[in-house]
mmCIF file of C-alpha atoms in Angstrom:
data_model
loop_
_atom_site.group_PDB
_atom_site.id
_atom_site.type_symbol
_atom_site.label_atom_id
_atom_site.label_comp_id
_atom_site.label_asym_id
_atom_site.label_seq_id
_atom_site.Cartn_x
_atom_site.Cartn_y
_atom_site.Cartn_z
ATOM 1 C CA UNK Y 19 19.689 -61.116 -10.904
ATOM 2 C CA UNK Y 20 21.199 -60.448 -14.192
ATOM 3 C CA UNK Y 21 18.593 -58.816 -17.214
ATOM 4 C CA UNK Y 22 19.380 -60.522 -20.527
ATOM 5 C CA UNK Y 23 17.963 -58.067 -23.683
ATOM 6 C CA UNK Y 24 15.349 -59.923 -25.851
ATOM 7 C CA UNK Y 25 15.827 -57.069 -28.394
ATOM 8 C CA UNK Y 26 17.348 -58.291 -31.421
ATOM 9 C CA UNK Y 27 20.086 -56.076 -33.164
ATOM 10 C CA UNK Y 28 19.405 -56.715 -36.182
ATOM 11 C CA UNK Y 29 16.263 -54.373 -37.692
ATOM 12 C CA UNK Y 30 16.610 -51.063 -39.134
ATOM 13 C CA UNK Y 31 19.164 -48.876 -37.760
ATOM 14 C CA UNK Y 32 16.428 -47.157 -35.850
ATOM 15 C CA UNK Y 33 15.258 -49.655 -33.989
ATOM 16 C CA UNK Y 34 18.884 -50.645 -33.460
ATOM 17 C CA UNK Y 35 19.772 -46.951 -31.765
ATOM 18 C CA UNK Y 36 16.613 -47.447 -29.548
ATOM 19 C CA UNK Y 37 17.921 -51.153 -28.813
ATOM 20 C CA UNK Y 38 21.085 -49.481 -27.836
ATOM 21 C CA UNK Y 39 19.929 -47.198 -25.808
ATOM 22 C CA UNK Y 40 17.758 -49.253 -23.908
ATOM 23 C CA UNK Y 41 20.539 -52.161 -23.521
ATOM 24 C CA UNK Y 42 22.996 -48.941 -22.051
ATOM 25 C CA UNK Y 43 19.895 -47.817 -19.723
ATOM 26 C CA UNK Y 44 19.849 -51.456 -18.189
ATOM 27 C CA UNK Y 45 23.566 -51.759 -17.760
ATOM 28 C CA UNK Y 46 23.464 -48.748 -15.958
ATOM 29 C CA UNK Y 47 20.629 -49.621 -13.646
ATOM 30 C CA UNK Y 48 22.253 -52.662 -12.607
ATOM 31 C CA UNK Y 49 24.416 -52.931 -9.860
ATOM 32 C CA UNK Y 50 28.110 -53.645 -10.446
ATOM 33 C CA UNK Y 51 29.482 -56.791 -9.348
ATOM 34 C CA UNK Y 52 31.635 -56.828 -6.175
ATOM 35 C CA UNK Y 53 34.069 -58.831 -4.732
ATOM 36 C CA UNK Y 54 32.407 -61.151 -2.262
ATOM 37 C CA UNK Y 55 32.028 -59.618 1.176
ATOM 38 C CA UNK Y 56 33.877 -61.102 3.890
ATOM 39 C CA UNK Y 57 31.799 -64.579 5.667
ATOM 40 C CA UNK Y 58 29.721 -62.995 8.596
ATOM 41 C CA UNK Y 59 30.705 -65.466 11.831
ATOM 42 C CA UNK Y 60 27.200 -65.445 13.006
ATOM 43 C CA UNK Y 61 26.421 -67.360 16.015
ATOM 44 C CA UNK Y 62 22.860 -68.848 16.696
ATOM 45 C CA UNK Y 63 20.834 -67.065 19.506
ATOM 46 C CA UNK Y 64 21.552 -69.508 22.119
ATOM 47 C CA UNK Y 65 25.245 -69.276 21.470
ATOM 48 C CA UNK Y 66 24.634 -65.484 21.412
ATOM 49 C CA UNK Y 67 22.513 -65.450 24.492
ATOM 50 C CA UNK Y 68 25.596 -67.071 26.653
ATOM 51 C CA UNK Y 69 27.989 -64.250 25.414
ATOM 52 C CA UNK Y 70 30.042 -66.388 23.361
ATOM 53 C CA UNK Y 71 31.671 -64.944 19.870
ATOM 54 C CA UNK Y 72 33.124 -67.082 16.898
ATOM 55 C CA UNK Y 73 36.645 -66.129 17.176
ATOM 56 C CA UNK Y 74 36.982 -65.370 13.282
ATOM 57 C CA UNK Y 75 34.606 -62.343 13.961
ATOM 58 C CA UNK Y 76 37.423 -61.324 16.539
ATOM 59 C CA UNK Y 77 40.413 -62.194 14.896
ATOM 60 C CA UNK Y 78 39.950 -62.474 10.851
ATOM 61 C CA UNK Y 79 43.431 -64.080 10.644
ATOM 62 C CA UNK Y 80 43.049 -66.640 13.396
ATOM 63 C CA UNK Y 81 44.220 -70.083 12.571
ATOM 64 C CA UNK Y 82 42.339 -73.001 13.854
ATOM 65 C CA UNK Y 83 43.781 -76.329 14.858
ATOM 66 C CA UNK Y 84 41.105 -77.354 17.327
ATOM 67 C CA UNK Y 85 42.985 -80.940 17.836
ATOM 68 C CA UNK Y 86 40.121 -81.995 19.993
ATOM 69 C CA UNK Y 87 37.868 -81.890 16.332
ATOM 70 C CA UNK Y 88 40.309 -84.466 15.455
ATOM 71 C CA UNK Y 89 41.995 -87.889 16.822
ATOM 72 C CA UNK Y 90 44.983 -85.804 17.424
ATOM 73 C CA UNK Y 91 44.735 -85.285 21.173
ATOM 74 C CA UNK Y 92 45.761 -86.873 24.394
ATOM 75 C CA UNK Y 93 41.938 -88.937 24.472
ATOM 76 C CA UNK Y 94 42.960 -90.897 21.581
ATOM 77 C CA UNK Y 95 39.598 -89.646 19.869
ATOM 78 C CA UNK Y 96 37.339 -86.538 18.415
ATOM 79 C CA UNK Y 97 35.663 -84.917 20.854
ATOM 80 C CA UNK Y 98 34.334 -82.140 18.673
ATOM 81 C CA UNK Y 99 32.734 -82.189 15.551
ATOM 82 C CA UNK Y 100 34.731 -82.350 12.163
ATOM 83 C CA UNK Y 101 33.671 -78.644 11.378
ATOM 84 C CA UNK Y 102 33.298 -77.154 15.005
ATOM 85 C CA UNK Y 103 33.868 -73.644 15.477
ATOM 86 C CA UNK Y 104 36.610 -71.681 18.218
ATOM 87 C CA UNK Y 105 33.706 -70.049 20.323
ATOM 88 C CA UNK Y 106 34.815 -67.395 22.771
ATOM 89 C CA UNK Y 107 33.116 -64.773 25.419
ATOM 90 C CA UNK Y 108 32.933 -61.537 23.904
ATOM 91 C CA UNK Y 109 34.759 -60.550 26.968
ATOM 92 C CA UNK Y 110 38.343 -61.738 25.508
ATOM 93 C CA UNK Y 111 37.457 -59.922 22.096
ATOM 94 C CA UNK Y 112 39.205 -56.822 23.301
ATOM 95 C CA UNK Y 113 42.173 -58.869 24.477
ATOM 96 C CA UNK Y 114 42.976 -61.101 21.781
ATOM 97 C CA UNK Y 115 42.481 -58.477 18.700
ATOM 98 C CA UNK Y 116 45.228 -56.779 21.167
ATOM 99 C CA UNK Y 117 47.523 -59.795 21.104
ATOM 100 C CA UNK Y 118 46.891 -60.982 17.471
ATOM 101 C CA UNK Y 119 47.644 -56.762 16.390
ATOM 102 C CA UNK Y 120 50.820 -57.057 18.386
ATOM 103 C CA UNK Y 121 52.215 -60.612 16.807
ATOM 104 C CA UNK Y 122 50.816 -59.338 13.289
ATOM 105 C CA UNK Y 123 53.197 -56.471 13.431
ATOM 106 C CA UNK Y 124 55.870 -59.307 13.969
ATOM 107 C CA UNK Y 125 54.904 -61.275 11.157
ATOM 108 C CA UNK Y 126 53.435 -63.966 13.739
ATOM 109 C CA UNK Y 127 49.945 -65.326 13.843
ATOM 110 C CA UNK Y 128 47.700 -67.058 16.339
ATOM 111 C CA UNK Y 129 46.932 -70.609 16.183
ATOM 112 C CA UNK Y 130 44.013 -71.720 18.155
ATOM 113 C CA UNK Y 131 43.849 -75.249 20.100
ATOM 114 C CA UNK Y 132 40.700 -74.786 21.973
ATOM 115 C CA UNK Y 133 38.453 -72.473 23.249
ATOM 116 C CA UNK Y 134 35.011 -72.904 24.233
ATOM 117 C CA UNK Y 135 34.888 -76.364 25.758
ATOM 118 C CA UNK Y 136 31.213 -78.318 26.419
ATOM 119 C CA UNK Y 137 31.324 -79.654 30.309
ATOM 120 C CA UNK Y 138 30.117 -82.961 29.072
ATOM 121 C CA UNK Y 139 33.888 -83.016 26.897
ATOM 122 C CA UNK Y 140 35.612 -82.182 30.070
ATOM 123 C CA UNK Y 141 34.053 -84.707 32.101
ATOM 124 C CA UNK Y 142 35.784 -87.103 29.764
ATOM 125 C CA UNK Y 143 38.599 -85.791 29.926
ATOM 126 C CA UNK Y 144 39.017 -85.808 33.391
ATOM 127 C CA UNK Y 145 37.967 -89.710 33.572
ATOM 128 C CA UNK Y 146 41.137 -90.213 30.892
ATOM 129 C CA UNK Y 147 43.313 -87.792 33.210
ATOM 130 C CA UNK Y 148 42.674 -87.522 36.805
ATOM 131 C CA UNK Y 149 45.058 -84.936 37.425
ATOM 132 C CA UNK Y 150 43.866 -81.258 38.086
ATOM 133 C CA UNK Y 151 47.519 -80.010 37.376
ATOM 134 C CA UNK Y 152 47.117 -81.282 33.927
ATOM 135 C CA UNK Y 153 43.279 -81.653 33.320
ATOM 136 C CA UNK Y 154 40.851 -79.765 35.490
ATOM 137 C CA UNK Y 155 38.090 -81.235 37.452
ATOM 138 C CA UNK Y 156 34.491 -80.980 35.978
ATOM 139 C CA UNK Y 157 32.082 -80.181 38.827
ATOM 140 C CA UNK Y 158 28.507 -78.999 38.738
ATOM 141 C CA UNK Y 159 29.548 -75.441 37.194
ATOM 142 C CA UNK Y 160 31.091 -74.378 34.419
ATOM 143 C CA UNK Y 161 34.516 -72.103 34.096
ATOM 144 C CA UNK Y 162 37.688 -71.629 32.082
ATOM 145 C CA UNK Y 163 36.938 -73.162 28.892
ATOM 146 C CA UNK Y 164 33.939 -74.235 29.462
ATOM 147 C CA UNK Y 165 32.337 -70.771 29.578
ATOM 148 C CA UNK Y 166 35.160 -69.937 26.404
ATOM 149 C CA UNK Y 167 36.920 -67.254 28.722
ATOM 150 C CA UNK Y 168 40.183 -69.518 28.531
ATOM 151 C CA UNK Y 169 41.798 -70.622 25.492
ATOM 152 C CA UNK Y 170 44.719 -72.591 24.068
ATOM 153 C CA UNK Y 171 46.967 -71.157 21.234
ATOM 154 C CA UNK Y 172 50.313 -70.881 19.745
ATOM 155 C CA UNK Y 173 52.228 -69.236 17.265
ATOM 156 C CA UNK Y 174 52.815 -69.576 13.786
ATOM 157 C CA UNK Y 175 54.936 -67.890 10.775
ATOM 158 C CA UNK Y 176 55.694 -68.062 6.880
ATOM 159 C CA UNK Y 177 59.047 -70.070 6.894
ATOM 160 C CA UNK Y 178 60.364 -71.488 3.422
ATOM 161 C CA UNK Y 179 61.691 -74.442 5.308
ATOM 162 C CA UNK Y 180 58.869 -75.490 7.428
ATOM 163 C CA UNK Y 181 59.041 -79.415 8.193
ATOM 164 C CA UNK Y 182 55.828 -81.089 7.348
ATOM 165 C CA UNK Y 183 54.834 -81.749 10.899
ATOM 166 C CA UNK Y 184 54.623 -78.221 11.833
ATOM 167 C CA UNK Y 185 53.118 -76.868 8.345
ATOM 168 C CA UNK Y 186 49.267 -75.673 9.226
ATOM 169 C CA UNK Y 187 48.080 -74.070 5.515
ATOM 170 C CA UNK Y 188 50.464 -71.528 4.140
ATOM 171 C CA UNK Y 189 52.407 -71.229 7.722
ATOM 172 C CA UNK Y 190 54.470 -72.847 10.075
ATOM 173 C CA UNK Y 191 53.893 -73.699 13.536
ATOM 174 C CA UNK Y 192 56.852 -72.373 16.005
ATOM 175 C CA UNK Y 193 58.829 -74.874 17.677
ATOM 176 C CA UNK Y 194 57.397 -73.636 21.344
ATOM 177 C CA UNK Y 195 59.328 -76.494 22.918
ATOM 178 C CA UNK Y 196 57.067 -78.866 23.150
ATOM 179 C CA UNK Y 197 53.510 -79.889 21.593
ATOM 180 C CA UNK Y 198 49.827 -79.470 22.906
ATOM 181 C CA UNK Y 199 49.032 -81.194 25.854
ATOM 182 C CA UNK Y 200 52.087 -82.817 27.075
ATOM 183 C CA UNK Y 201 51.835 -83.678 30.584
ATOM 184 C CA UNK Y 202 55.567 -83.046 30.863
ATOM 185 C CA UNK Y 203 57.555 -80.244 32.933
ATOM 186 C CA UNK Y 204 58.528 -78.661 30.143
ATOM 187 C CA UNK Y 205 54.931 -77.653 29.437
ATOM 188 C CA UNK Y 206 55.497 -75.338 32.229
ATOM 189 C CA UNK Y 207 54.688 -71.743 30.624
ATOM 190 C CA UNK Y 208 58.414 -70.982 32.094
ATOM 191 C CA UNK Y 209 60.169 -74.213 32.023
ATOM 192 C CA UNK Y 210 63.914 -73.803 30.713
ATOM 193 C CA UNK Y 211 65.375 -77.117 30.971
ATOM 194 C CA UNK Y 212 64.874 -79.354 28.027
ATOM 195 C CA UNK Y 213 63.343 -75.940 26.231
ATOM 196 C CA UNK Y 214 65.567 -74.505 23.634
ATOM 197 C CA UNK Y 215 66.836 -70.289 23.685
ATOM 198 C CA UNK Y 216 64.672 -70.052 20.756
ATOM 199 C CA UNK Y 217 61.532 -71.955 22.396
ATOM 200 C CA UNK Y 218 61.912 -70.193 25.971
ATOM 201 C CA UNK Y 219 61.789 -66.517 23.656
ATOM 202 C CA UNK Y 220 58.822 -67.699 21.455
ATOM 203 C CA UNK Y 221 56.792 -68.545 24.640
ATOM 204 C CA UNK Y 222 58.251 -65.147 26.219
ATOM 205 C CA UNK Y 223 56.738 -63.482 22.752
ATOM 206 C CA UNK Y 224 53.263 -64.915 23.170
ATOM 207 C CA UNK Y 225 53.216 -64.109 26.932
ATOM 208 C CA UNK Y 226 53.836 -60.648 26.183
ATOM 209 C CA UNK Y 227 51.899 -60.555 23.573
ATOM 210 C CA UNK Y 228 48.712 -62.015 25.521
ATOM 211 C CA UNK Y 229 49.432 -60.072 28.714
ATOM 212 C CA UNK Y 230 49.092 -56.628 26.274
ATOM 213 C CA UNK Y 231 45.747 -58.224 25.732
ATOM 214 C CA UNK Y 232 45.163 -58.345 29.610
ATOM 215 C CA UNK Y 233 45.089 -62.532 29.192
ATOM 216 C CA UNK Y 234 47.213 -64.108 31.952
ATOM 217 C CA UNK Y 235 49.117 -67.447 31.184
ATOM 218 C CA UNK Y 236 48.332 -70.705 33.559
ATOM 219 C CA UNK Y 237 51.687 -71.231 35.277
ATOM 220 C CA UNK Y 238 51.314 -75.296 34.105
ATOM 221 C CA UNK Y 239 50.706 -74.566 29.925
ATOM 222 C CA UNK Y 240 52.217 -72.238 28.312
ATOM 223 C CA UNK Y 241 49.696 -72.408 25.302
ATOM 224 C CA UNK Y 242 46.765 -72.177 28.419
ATOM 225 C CA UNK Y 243 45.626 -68.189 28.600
ATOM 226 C CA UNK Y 244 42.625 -66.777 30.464
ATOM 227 C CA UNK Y 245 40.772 -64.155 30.015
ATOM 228 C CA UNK Y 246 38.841 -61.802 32.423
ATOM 229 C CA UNK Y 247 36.371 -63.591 35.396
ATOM 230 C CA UNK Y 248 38.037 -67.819 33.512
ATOM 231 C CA UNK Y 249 37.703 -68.276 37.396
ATOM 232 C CA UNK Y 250 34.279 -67.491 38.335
ATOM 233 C CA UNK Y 251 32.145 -70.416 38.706
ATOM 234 C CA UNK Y 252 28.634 -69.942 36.735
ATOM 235 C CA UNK Y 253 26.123 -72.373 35.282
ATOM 236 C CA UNK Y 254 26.957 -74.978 33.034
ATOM 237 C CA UNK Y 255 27.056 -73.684 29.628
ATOM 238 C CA UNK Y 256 25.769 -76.173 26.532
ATOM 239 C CA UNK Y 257 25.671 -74.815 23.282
ATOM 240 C CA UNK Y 258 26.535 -76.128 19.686
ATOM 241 C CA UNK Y 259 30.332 -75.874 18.466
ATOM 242 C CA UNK Y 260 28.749 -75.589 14.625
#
């Protein structure tokens, strides 16, 4: 709250001092302004209840691209909310403020696909790709993404010359050989034909990178990286992505 004086300065001079000195007595009682504080990524209780973290609160730098919050994807269609959040189990917090320290110090950052994914989004994906190499099958549990101990990123760096379909904000997406979710075999995390030098040593980076974290790359994406227990099969989880 900030204290306005009603005094007027303009009686004799010693009412004036006493003015002043009041006025300098407020001022000092007041608290200084500060730069805002960092935005606390709070998640609600239920969200907290199922271990899951925003990722922001993990990784301040972290830049989302969650193309299923967007028609940008291989369903054709927004799965997620406009303003939905990268939600993942505090047990990868360790792993990927280990990964994100080691591509800082290389001037790289981490761009985030996906992470926590409701079952009721991979059941639709699975009906618009039947294919467990590409798209797993949703049963009556939940695990990988769908309990957010999986997620999908990529790299990204200041470049000058960035071509507009890579720019995300102020940075540039690497060219990792191909895009998200292509169903081809050069989505392999250690496909060389049809992937350039400088593609096969940006995925190599983020590998290393990730593994330093303790996150293992799926053999089939090389953007696809779980964390501890993405295996296990445990109820289905259902909680809000904003």
């Amino acid at each position: 709250m900030q204290i306005r004086s009603v005094l007027r300065l303009t009686t004799a001079p010693a009412a004036m001092a006493a003015a002043l000195t009041l006025s300098m007595a407020c001022a000092e009682a007041a608290p200084v302004d500060s730069p805002s504080p960092t935005p606390r990524h709070s998640v609600d209780r239920q969200t907290r209840a199922v271990g899951l973290v925003d990722v922001k609160s993990v990784v301040a730098d972290a830049v989302l691209d969650l193309r299923y919050a967007t028609t940008d994807n291989f369903v054709g269609e927004r799965l997620y909310p406009p303003d939905a959040r990268c939600l993942v189990h505090e047990s990868m917090a360790p792993g990927l403020r280990t990964a994100a320290q080691k591509l800082r110090a290389g001037g790289q950052t981490l761009v985030f696909w996906d992470c926590y994914r409701p079952h009721s989004v991979q059941q639709k994906m699975f009906q618009k790709v039947p294919d467990p190499a590409w798209v797993a099958a949703p049963g009556p549990y939940s695990t990988s993404h769908e309990t957010g101990r999986s997620v999908d990123v990529t790299l990204a760096v200041r470049s000058p010359g960035c071509t507009a379909p890579r720019k995300i904000g102020n940075l540039c997406r690497v060219d990792m050989g191909t895009d998200f979710d292509s169903f081809t075999p050069r989505a392999n995390a250690y496909a060389t034909q049809g992937v350039s030098a400088p593609a096969q040593a940006a995925r190599a980076r983020l590998r290393q990178a990730m593994a330093d974290g303790g996150l293992t790359v799926y053999s089939g994406e090389w953007w696809h990286f779980d964390g501890p227990g993405a295996d296990v099969r445990r109820p289905i989880v259902d909680v809000p992505l904003v």
